[in-house]
Short mmCIF file of C-alpha atoms in Angstrom, two decimals:
data_model
loop_
_atom_site.label_atom_id
_atom_site.label_comp_id
_atom_site.label_asym_id
_atom_site.label_seq_id
_atom_site.Cartn_x
_atom_site.Cartn_y
_atom_site.Cartn_z
CA UNK A 417 0.00 0.00 0.00
CA UNK A 418 1.33 3.40 -1.01
CA UNK A 419 1.58 6.00 1.77
CA UNK A 420 0.09 9.28 0.45
CA UNK A 421 0.85 11.33 3.56
CA UNK A 422 2.34 14.74 2.64
CA UNK A 423 5.97 15.28 3.44
CA UNK A 424 6.69 17.66 6.34
CA UNK A 425 7.84 21.14 5.31
CA UNK A 426 11.56 21.76 5.06
CA UNK A 427 12.05 23.88 8.18
CA UNK A 428 15.79 24.01 7.59
CA UNK A 429 15.37 25.90 4.33
CA UNK A 430 12.80 28.22 5.90
CA UNK A 431 14.99 28.98 8.90
CA UNK A 432 17.95 29.66 6.64
CA UNK A 433 15.95 32.05 4.50
CA UNK A 434 14.62 33.78 7.63
CA UNK A 435 18.13 34.14 8.99
CA UNK A 436 19.30 35.60 5.70
CA UNK A 437 16.44 38.10 5.77
CA UNK A 438 17.26 39.13 9.31
CA UNK A 439 20.92 39.48 8.40
CA UNK A 440 19.97 41.69 5.48
CA UNK A 441 17.84 43.89 7.74
CA UNK A 442 20.61 44.18 10.30
CA UNK A 443 23.09 45.23 7.64
CA UNK A 444 20.73 47.77 6.08
CA UNK A 445 20.91 51.39 7.19
CA UNK A 446 17.56 52.13 8.82
CA UNK A 447 16.38 55.64 9.62
CA UNK A 448 16.07 56.53 13.32
CA UNK A 449 12.57 56.06 14.75
CA UNK A 450 10.44 59.18 14.70
CA UNK A 451 10.03 60.57 18.18
CA UNK A 452 6.43 61.20 19.15
CA UNK A 453 5.57 64.76 20.05
CA UNK A 454 2.44 66.30 21.51
CA UNK A 455 0.85 67.31 24.78
CA UNK A 456 -0.18 63.72 25.55
CA UNK A 457 3.09 62.16 24.38
CA UNK A 458 4.99 60.40 27.15
CA UNK A 459 8.47 61.35 25.92
CA UNK A 460 7.55 64.67 24.26
CA UNK A 461 9.97 64.14 21.40
CA UNK A 462 13.03 63.52 23.61
CA UNK A 463 14.82 60.41 24.89
CA UNK A 464 17.25 60.45 27.80
CA UNK A 465 20.12 58.28 28.96
CA UNK A 466 19.99 56.77 32.43
CA UNK A 467 22.20 59.57 33.72
CA UNK A 468 19.67 62.16 32.55
CA UNK A 469 21.62 63.33 29.50
CA UNK A 470 19.71 63.80 26.24
CA UNK A 471 19.96 60.76 23.97
CA UNK A 472 17.89 62.11 21.08
CA UNK A 473 15.62 65.11 20.51
CA UNK A 474 13.24 65.76 17.64
CA UNK A 475 14.09 69.47 17.42
CA UNK A 476 17.83 68.86 17.78
CA UNK A 477 17.59 66.39 14.89
CA UNK A 478 15.75 68.97 12.76
CA UNK A 479 18.42 71.57 13.48
CA UNK A 480 21.26 69.15 12.76
CA UNK A 481 19.81 67.51 9.63
CA UNK A 482 17.93 70.57 8.36
CA UNK A 483 14.86 68.37 8.13
CA UNK A 484 12.59 71.42 7.76
CA UNK A 485 12.97 74.55 5.59
CA UNK A 486 14.52 77.28 7.74
CA UNK A 487 13.02 80.76 7.52
CA UNK A 488 15.94 82.13 9.53
CA UNK A 489 19.04 80.76 11.22
CA UNK A 490 22.10 82.02 13.05
CA UNK A 491 24.50 80.60 15.62
CA UNK A 492 21.92 80.90 18.41
CA UNK A 493 18.41 80.37 17.02
CA UNK A 494 16.56 78.82 14.09
CA UNK A 495 13.08 79.57 12.77
CA UNK A 496 10.87 77.08 10.95
CA UNK A 497 7.18 76.33 10.62
CA UNK A 498 5.35 73.93 12.95
CA UNK A 499 3.92 70.65 11.78
CA UNK A 500 0.36 71.96 12.16
CA UNK A 501 0.38 75.78 12.03
CA UNK A 502 -2.60 77.48 13.63
CA UNK A 503 -2.50 80.26 11.00
CA UNK A 504 -0.37 80.70 7.84
CA UNK A 505 2.03 83.08 9.63
CA UNK A 506 2.69 80.64 12.52
CA UNK A 507 6.41 79.99 13.12
CA UNK A 508 8.60 78.45 15.84
CA UNK A 509 11.68 80.22 17.19
CA UNK A 510 13.96 77.47 18.51
CA UNK A 511 17.31 77.94 20.28
CA UNK A 512 20.11 75.66 19.15
CA UNK A 513 21.01 74.94 22.78
CA UNK A 514 18.84 72.19 24.23
CA UNK A 515 16.83 73.68 27.10
CA UNK A 516 14.09 71.35 28.28
CA UNK A 517 11.18 73.80 28.65
CA UNK A 518 10.28 77.36 29.55
CA UNK A 519 10.48 76.59 33.27
CA UNK A 520 14.18 75.69 32.87
CA UNK A 521 15.06 79.17 31.61
CA UNK A 522 17.21 81.07 34.12
CA UNK A 523 18.37 84.63 34.56
CA UNK A 524 21.39 83.99 32.36
CA UNK A 525 19.05 83.23 29.43
CA UNK A 526 17.68 86.78 29.20
CA UNK A 527 19.86 87.68 26.21
CA UNK A 528 18.83 84.48 24.42
CA UNK A 529 15.16 85.19 25.05
CA UNK A 530 15.53 88.77 23.84
CA UNK A 531 17.25 87.52 20.69
CA UNK A 532 14.43 85.06 20.04
CA UNK A 533 12.00 87.97 20.26
CA UNK A 534 14.00 90.16 17.88
CA UNK A 535 14.29 87.33 15.37
CA UNK A 536 10.54 86.72 15.60
CA UNK A 537 9.95 90.42 14.90
CA UNK A 538 12.08 90.19 11.78
CA UNK A 539 10.40 87.04 10.47
CA UNK A 540 6.93 88.41 11.17
CA UNK A 541 7.79 91.62 9.29
CA UNK A 542 8.69 89.66 6.15
CA UNK A 543 5.92 88.86 3.66
CA UNK A 544 6.82 85.19 3.94
CA UNK A 545 4.28 82.51 3.09
CA UNK A 546 4.63 78.71 3.20
CA UNK A 547 5.11 78.67 -0.60
CA UNK A 548 7.61 81.53 -0.79
CA UNK A 549 11.33 81.21 -1.45
CA UNK A 550 12.90 81.32 2.00
CA UNK A 551 16.41 81.75 0.62
CA UNK A 552 15.59 85.26 -0.60
CA UNK A 553 14.52 86.37 2.87
CA UNK A 554 17.58 85.14 4.79
CA UNK A 555 20.01 87.93 3.81
CA UNK A 556 17.54 90.60 4.96
CA UNK A 557 16.90 88.76 8.22
CA UNK A 558 20.59 88.22 8.94
CA UNK A 559 21.43 91.89 8.46
CA UNK A 560 18.44 93.16 10.40
CA UNK A 561 19.11 91.10 13.53
CA UNK A 562 22.04 93.34 14.44
CA UNK A 563 19.88 96.46 14.29
CA UNK A 564 16.88 96.51 16.60
CA UNK A 565 15.47 99.58 14.83
CA UNK A 566 15.50 97.82 11.45
CA UNK A 567 12.01 96.42 12.09
CA UNK A 568 8.98 98.56 12.74
CA UNK A 569 7.56 96.56 15.62
CA UNK A 570 3.86 96.28 16.28
CA UNK A 571 3.48 93.92 19.23
CA UNK A 572 -0.30 94.34 19.22
CA UNK A 573 -0.55 92.42 15.92
CA UNK A 574 1.85 89.58 16.76
CA UNK A 575 1.47 87.04 19.54
CA UNK A 576 4.53 85.51 21.21
CA UNK A 577 3.82 82.58 23.50
CA UNK A 578 5.30 79.59 25.32
CA UNK A 579 3.38 76.56 26.51
CA UNK A 580 4.00 75.60 30.12
CA UNK A 581 4.65 71.95 31.10
CA UNK A 582 2.86 69.62 30.94
CA UNK A 583 1.05 71.42 28.11
CA UNK A 584 4.14 71.76 25.91
CA UNK A 585 4.30 69.46 22.89
CA UNK A 586 8.07 68.85 22.93
CA UNK A 587 10.75 69.08 25.62
CA UNK A 588 12.93 71.57 23.75
CA UNK A 589 12.01 75.14 24.59
CA UNK A 590 10.55 77.13 21.69
CA UNK A 591 8.52 80.27 21.19
CA UNK A 592 5.40 80.47 19.04
CA UNK A 593 4.92 83.61 16.97
CA UNK A 594 2.06 84.46 14.62
CA UNK A 595 -0.13 87.34 13.53
CA UNK A 596 -2.87 87.66 16.12
CA UNK A 597 -6.08 87.72 14.10
CA UNK A 598 -8.99 86.37 16.19
CA UNK A 599 -11.03 85.68 13.04
CA UNK A 600 -8.31 83.41 11.65
CA UNK A 601 -7.39 81.77 14.96
CA UNK A 602 -10.84 80.47 15.70
CA UNK A 603 -12.02 79.27 19.10
CA UNK A 604 -9.41 76.50 19.41
CA UNK A 605 -6.51 78.78 18.52
CA UNK A 606 -7.63 81.51 20.90
CA UNK A 607 -7.93 78.95 23.68
CA UNK A 608 -4.68 77.08 23.02
CA UNK A 609 -2.54 80.22 22.82
CA UNK A 610 -4.32 82.24 25.48
CA UNK A 611 -1.45 83.72 27.43
CA UNK A 612 -3.67 84.85 30.31
CA UNK A 613 -3.90 81.24 31.44
CA UNK A 614 -2.00 78.62 33.42
CA UNK A 615 -1.04 76.62 30.32
CA UNK A 616 0.47 79.38 28.20
CA UNK A 617 2.80 82.34 28.90
CA UNK A 618 3.52 85.45 26.89
CA UNK A 619 7.03 86.65 26.06
CA UNK A 620 6.64 89.54 28.51
CA UNK A 621 5.62 87.18 31.30
CA UNK A 622 8.60 84.91 30.71
CA UNK A 623 11.04 87.82 30.48
CA UNK A 624 9.64 89.35 33.69
CA UNK A 625 10.26 86.05 35.46
CA UNK A 626 13.84 85.90 34.19
CA UNK A 627 14.42 89.48 35.34
CA UNK A 628 13.24 88.53 38.81
CA UNK A 629 15.51 85.49 38.84
CA UNK A 630 18.48 87.57 37.73
CA UNK A 631 17.77 90.16 40.43
CA UNK A 632 17.55 87.44 43.08
CA UNK A 633 20.84 85.96 41.88
CA UNK A 634 22.50 89.38 42.08
CA UNK A 635 21.21 89.88 45.61
CA UNK A 636 22.61 86.50 46.61
CA UNK A 637 25.98 87.46 45.15
CA UNK A 638 25.93 90.73 47.09
CA UNK A 639 25.08 88.95 50.34
CA UNK A 640 27.81 86.38 49.80
CA UNK A 641 30.30 89.12 48.93
CA UNK A 642 29.44 91.21 51.96
CA UNK A 643 29.64 88.23 54.30
CA UNK A 644 33.03 87.34 52.86
CA UNK A 645 34.35 90.89 53.25
CA UNK A 646 33.05 91.20 56.82
CA UNK A 647 34.78 88.01 57.84
CA UNK A 648 38.14 89.41 56.74
CA UNK A 649 38.58 92.07 59.50
CA UNK A 650 37.18 89.68 62.07
CA UNK A 651 39.82 87.12 61.26
CA UNK A 652 42.57 89.77 61.43
CA UNK A 653 41.33 90.94 64.82
CA UNK A 654 41.35 87.39 66.08
CA UNK A 655 44.95 87.01 64.92
CA UNK A 656 45.92 90.20 66.81
CA UNK A 657 44.33 89.06 70.07
CA UNK A 658 45.71 85.55 69.78
#
């Protein structure tokens, strides 16, 4: 009697082909995984080593790889458009230095914050649209940044804002700037970027906080200096009486 049972599959061949496929994948150059960003994202676009140092950051990668068209750049800050702009004029002013969020800004960052504001003024003054040629605007922006009077500022028509943790979308501090037109913003935009709230701060509010921090630091330095100078004569008197 002839046995018509099917032969078992050749698992050796299959395992060899699977191993070859895995080897090919391991040898291929794969792009780094996209870091999730957003208010409800656990990592907020940043990964950290066990010692707390930054392992990878979505914004740092954009600045390094120029993954987005830059509207402006210099050695301190870069300007590009957000993934989902609230209005056509919406831009992000991002420092090259990795600072986790607006609450990590200290008194020593006042000059950086002021520069971010000046750069935002310049970009907002340019008739730049998402479809325009950004390369033509860069020379004007680069020359104007060194002259604060080069831009006719109108702070009432431009909104500058920072989202406060945990309402920030990414753990790399950045300032939002856009033309403040309530009709274009809509209800959601007016709510999300409402600076008179506990989830969003205006540029003036952030700068006022940094000024207070700087003043407190100066007072501490004065106290430490005065205590050090007062201890000098006391020690000399003790040496004389000894």
